[in-house]
Coordinates of C-alpha atoms in Angstrom, one line a residue:
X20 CA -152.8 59.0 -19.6
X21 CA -150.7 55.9 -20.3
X22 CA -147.3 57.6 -20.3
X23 CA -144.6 55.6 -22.5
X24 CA -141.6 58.5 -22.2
X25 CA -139.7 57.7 -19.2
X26 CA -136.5 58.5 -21.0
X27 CA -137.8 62.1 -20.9
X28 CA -138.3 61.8 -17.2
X29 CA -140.0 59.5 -14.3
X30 CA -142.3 60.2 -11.8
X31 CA -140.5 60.7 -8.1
X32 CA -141.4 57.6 -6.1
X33 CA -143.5 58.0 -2.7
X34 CA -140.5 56.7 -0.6
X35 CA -138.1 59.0 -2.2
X36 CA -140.4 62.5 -1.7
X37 CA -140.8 61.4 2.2
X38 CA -137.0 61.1 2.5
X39 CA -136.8 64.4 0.8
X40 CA -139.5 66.8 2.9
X41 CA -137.8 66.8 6.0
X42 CA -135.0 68.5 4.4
X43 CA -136.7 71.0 2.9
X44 CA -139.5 71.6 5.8
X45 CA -137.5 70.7 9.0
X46 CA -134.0 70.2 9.0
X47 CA -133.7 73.0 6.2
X48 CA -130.3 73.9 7.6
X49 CA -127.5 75.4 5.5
X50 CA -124.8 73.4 5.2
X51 CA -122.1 75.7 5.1
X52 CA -123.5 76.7 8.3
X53 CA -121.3 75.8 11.8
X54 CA -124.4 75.4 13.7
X55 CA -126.3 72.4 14.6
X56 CA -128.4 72.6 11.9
X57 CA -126.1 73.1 9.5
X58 CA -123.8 70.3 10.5
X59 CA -127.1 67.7 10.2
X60 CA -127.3 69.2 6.8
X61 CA -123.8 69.0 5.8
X62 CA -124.1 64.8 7.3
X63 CA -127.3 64.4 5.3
X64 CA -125.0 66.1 2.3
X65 CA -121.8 63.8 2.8
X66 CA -123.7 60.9 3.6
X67 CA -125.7 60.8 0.5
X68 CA -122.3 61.7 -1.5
X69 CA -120.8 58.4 0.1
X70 CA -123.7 56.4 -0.9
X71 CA -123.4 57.4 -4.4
X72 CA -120.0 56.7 -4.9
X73 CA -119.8 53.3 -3.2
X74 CA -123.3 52.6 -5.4
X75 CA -121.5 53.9 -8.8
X76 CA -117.6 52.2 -8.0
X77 CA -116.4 55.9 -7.2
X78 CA -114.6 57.9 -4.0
X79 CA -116.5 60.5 -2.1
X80 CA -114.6 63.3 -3.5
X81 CA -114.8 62.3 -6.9
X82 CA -118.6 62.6 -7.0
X83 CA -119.7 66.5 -7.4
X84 CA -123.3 68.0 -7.3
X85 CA -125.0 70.0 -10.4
X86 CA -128.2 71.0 -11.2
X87 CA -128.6 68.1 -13.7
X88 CA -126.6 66.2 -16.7
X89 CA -127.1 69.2 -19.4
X90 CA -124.3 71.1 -16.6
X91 CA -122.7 68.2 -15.4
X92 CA -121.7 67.5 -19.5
X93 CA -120.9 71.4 -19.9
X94 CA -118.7 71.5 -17.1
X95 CA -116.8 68.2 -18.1
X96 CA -116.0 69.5 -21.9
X97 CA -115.3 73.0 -20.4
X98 CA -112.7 71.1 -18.0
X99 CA -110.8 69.0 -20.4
X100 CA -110.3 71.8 -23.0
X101 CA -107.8 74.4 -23.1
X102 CA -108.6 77.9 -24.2
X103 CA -106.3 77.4 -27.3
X104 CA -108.1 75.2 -30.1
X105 CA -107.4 71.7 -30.5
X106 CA -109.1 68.3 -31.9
X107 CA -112.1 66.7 -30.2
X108 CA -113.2 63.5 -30.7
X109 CA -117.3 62.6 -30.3
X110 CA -120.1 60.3 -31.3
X111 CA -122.6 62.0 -33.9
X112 CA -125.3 60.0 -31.6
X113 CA -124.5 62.6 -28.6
X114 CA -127.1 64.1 -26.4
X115 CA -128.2 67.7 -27.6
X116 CA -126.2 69.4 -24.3
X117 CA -122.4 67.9 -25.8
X118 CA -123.3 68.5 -29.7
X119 CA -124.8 71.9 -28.9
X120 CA -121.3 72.8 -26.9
X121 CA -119.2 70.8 -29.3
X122 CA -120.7 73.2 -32.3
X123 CA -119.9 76.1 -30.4
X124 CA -116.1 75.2 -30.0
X125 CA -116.2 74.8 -33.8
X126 CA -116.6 78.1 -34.7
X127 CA -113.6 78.8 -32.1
X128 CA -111.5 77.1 -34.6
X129 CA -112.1 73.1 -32.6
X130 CA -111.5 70.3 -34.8
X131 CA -114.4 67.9 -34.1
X132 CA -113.6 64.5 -35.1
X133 CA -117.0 62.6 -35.6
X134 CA -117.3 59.2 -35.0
X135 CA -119.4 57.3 -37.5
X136 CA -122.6 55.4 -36.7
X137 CA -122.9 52.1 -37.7
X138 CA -126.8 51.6 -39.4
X139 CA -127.7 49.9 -36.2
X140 CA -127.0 52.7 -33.8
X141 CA -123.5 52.0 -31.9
X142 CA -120.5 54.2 -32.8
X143 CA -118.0 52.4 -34.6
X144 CA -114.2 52.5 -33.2
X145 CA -113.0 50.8 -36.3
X146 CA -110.9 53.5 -37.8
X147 CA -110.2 55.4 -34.4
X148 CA -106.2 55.5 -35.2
X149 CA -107.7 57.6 -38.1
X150 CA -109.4 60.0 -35.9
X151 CA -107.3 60.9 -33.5
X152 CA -104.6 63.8 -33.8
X153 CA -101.3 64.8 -32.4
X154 CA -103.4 67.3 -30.7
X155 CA -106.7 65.8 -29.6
X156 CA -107.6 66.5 -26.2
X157 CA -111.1 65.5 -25.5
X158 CA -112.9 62.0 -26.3
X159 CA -116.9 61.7 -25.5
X160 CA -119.2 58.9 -26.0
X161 CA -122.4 57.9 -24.0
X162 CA -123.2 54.9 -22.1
X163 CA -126.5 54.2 -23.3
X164 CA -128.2 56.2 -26.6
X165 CA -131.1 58.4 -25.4
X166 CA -133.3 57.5 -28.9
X167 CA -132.7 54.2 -29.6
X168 CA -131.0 52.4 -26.1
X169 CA -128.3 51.0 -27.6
X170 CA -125.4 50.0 -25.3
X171 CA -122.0 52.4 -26.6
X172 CA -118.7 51.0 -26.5
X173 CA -117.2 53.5 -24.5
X174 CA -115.9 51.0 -22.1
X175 CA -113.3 50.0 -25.0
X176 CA -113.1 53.6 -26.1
X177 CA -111.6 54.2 -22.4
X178 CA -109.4 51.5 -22.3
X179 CA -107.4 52.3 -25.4
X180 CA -107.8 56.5 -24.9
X181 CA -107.9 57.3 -21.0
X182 CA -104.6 57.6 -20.4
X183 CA -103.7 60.0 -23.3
X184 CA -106.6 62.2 -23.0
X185 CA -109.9 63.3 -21.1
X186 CA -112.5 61.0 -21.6
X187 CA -116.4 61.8 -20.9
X188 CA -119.4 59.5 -20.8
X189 CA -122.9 60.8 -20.7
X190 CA -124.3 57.8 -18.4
X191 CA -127.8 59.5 -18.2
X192 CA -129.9 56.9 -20.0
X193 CA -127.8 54.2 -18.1
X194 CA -127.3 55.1 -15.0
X195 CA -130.0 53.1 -11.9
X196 CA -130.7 50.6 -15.4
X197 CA -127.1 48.7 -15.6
X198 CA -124.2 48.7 -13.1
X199 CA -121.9 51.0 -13.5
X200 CA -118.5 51.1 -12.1
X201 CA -116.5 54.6 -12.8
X202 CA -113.1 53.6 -12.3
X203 CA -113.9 50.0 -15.0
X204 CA -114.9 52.2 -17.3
X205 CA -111.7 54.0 -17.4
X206 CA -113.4 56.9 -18.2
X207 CA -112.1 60.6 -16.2
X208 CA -115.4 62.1 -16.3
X209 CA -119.3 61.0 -16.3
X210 CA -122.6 62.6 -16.3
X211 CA -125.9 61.5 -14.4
X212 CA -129.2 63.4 -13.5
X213 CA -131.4 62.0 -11.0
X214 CA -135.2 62.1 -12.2
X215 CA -134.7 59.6 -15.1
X216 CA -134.2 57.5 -12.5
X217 CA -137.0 58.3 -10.5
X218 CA -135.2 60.9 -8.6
X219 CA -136.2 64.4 -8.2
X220 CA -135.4 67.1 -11.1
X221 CA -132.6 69.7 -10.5
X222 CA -130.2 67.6 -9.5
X223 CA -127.8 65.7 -11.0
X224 CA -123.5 64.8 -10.5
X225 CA -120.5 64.7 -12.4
X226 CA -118.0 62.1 -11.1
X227 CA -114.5 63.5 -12.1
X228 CA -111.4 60.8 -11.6
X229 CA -109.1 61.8 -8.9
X230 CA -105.8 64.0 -10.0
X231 CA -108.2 65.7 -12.9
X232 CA -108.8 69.3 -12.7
X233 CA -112.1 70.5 -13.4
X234 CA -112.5 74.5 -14.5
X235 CA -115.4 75.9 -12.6
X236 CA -117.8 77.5 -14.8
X237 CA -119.6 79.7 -11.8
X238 CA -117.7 81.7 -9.2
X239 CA -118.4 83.3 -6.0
X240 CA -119.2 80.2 -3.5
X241 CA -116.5 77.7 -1.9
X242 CA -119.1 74.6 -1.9
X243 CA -117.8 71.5 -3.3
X244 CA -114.2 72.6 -2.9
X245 CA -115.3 76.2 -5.3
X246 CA -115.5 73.2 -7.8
X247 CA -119.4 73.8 -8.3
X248 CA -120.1 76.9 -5.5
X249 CA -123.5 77.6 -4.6
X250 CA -125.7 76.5 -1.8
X251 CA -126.1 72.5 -2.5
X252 CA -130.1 71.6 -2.4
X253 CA -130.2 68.9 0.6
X254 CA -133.6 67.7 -0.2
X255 CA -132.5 67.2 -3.7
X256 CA -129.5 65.7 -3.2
X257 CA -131.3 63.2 -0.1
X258 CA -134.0 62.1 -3.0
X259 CA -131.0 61.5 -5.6
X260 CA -129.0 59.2 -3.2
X261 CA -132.0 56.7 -2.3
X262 CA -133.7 56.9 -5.7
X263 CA -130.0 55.9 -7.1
X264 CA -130.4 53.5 -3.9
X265 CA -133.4 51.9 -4.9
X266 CA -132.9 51.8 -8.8
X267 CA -129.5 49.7 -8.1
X268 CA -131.1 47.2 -5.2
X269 CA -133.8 46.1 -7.4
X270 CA -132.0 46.6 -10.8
X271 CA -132.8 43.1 -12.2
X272 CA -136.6 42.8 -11.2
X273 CA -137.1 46.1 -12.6
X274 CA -135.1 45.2 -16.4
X275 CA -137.0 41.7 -16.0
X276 CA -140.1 43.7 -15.8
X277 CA -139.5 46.7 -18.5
X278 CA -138.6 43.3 -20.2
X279 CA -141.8 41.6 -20.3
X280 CA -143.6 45.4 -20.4
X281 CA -141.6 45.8 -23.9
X282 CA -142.5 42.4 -25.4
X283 CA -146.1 42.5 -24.4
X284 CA -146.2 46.0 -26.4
X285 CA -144.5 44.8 -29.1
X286 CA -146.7 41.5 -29.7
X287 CA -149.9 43.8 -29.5
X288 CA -148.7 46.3 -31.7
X289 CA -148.0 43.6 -34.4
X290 CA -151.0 42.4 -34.5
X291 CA -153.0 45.3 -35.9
X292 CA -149.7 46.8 -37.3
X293 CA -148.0 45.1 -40.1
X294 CA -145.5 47.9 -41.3
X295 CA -143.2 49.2 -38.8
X296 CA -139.3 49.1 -38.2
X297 CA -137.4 48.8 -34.5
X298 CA -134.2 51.3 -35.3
X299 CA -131.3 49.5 -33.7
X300 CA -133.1 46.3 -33.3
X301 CA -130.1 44.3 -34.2
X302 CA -127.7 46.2 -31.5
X303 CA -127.5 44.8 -27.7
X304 CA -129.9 47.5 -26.0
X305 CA -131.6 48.3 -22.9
X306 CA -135.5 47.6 -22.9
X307 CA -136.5 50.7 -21.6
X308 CA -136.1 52.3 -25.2
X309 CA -138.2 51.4 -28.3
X310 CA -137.5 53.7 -31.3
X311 CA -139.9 52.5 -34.2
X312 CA -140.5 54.1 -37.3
X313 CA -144.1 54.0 -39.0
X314 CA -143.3 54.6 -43.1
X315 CA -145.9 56.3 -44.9
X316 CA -146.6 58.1 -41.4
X317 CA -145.2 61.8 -40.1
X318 CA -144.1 61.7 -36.5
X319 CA -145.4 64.8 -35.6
X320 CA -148.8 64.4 -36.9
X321 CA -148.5 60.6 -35.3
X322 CA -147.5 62.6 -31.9
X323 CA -150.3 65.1 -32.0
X324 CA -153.2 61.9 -32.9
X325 CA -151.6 59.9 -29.8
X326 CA -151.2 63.0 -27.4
X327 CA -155.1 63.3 -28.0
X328 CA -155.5 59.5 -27.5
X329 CA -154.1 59.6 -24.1
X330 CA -150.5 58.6 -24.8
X331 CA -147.2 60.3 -23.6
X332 CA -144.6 59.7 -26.2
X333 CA -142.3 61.7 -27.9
X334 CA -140.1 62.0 -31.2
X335 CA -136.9 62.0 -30.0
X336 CA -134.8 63.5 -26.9
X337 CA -136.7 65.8 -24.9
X338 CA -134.5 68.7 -24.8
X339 CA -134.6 68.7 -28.8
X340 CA -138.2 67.6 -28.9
X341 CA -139.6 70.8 -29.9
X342 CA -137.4 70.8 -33.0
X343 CA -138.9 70.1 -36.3
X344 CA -135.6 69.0 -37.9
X345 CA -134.8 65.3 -37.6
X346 CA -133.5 63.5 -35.5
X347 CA -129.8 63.5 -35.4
X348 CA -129.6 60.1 -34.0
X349 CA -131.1 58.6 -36.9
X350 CA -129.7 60.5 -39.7
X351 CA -126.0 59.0 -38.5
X352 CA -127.5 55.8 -38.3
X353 CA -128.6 56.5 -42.2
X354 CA -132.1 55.0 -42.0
X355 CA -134.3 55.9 -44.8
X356 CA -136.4 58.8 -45.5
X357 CA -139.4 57.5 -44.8
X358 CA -138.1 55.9 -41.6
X359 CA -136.4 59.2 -40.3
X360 CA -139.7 61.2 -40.8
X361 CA -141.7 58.9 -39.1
X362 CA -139.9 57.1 -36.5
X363 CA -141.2 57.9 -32.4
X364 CA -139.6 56.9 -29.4
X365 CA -141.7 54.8 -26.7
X366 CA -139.8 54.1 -23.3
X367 CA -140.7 52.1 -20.7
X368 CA -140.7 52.7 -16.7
X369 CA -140.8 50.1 -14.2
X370 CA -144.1 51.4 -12.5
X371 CA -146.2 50.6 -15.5
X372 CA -148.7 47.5 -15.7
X373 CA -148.9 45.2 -18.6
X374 CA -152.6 46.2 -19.1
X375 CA -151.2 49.6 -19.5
X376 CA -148.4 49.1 -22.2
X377 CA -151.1 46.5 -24.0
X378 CA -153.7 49.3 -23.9
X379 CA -151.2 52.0 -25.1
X380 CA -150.1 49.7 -27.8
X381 CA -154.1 49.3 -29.3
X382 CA -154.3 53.3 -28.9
X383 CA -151.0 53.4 -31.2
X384 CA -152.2 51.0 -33.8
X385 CA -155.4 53.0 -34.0
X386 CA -154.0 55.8 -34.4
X387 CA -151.3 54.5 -37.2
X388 CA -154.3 52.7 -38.9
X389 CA -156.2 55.6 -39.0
X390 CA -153.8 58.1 -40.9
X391 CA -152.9 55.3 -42.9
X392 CA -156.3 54.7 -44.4
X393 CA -156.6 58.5 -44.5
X394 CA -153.8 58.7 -46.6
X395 CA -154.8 56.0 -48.4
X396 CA -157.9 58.5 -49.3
X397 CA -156.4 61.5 -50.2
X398 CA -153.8 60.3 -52.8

């Protein structure tokens, strides 16, 4: 299988799974517990919070642990709401786990301001006076676009908004690619989960800015300050913290090599495939993501033919994947019909070989020829 959906999720790297197995083998200890084998989990536990936060430009206890970003985003929109309704203001472009919430809060009588997409992919902040309310409470944007990987301006967005309101970032698709520093961003809350970054799944955080107050959304546990209660998974959290390690050590060699990985696919493709689009090509984006649509071409049949050639892809986010609407992402950034129906999302990891993406790129163009010329038979 030549696997081309890393924004879906990455494989756990060998160093990172021996870090982790102690932990859940060994030195299983609870770490709520007083005795000595609690306390070495607790250290493990504290230790791999403090490497976090110096790694992400955070403090300690502004870093808390979640089963993944889908919570992590939950719990930040829960925490900087009110029960009583008021105006929200959000990207259209937004991961699945905030526009899912965000539609809820609607029918509770939420005004959801929407951003608009420029055809490109970013979110435009050029009427954002217009958007916001007397009453607006809650501003979200993402880092980096799960679809497309175009860089957001939520860095601005901060600037001019954090100290009226709360203001969330999903950083899931950026975080271990670009350096990220929580307190620059001038954001009060972010969201990151571990195994798109070659960490293990399960486990993810939710940095929260010192003096905000977050509303637990489960009860019955005093872990994490009753903030998150539950028992925290060691081994997860241990394989978070060094795969987070790793991915900012070597974070140039591995964008120079998804670099090179990206424009070797790209060449190959265009030579046996003339017709094709890169949605947000014209956008600064991260070259993990490549978001082409093949007009003339239905991505779900085109997912199908490639699945059976041997290629992981996909059609979109993977938590909306199974959908057969399209995709949001694409419909704010208005591309045309035949682009939006046909369009598939190839993303790059770091552990792939150029032979690989060159070979996945001649099983694409097969495949695209193929139904093309069929097409070309039944009309």
């Amino acid at each position: 299988m030549i696997y081309l959906d890393a924004n879906a999720t990455t494989p756990v790297l060998p160093e990172i799974w021996d870090a982790m197995r102690p932990f859940a083998l060994t030195q299983f200890g609870n770490p709520s517990s007083s005795h000595g084998a609690g306390r070495k989990s607790r250290k493990a536990l504290e230790d791999s919070r403090e490497e976090m936060a110096h790694l992400l430009g955070a403090f300690p206890d502004e870093v808390v642990f979640t089963s993944g970003a889908t919570e992590a985003n939950n719990l930040a929109l829960q925490s900087a709401l009110s029960d009583s309704p008021s105006s929200i203001l959000a990207s259209q472009i937004e991961h699945a786990s905030i526009t899912e919430h965000l539609k809820k809060l609607e029918k509770q009588a939420f005004q959801v301001q929407w951003l608009d997409v420029e055809h490109q992919g970013k979110a435009s902040l050029s009427n954002l006076s217009d958007k916001i309310k007397t009453d607006t409470k809650l501003a979200t944007l993402m880092l980096v676009n799960h679809e497309t990987g175009v860089l957001q301006p939520i860095e601005t967005l901060g600037n001019q908004l954090q100290s009226k309101m709360w203001v969330h970032t999903d950083a899931v698709q950026g975080t271990g690619k670009i350096r990220i520093d929580f307190h620059r961003l001038c954001v009060t809350s972010l969201a990151l989960s571990a195994h798109k970054f070659h960490g293990p799944k399960g486990i993810g955080a939710l940095l929260v800015r010192r003096g905000s107050t977050l509303k637990p959304m489960l009860f019955g546990g005093h872990q994490q300050k009753s903030l998150r209660p539950g028992t925290e998974p060691v081994h997860l959290v241990v394989g978070m913290a060094l795969a987070l390690k790793l991915a900012m050590n070597n974070l140039e060699a591995r964008r120079n090599k998804v670099a090179l990985l990206r424009e070797s696919f790209l060449q190959e493709l265009r030579k046996e495939v003339a017709d094709f689009t890169i949605n947000g090509e014209y956008n600064p984006m991260l070259p993990f993501t490549l978001n082409l649509g093949f007009p003339g071409l239905k991505a779900d049949i085109l997912l199908m033919r490639l699945d059976m050639a041997g290629v992981a892809c996909s059609t979109g986010s993977a938590c909306s994947s199974g959908s057969l609407l399209p995709s949001p992402v694409l419909m704010a950034m208005q591309v045309s019909p035949e682009v939006l129906k046909s369009s598939m999302r190839f993303s790059f990891g770091f552990h792939l070989e150029e032979v690989e993406v060159i070979e996945g790129a001649k099983r694409i163009a097969h495949a695209v020829q193929s139904l093309r010329n069929h097409a070309g038979t039944t009309e």
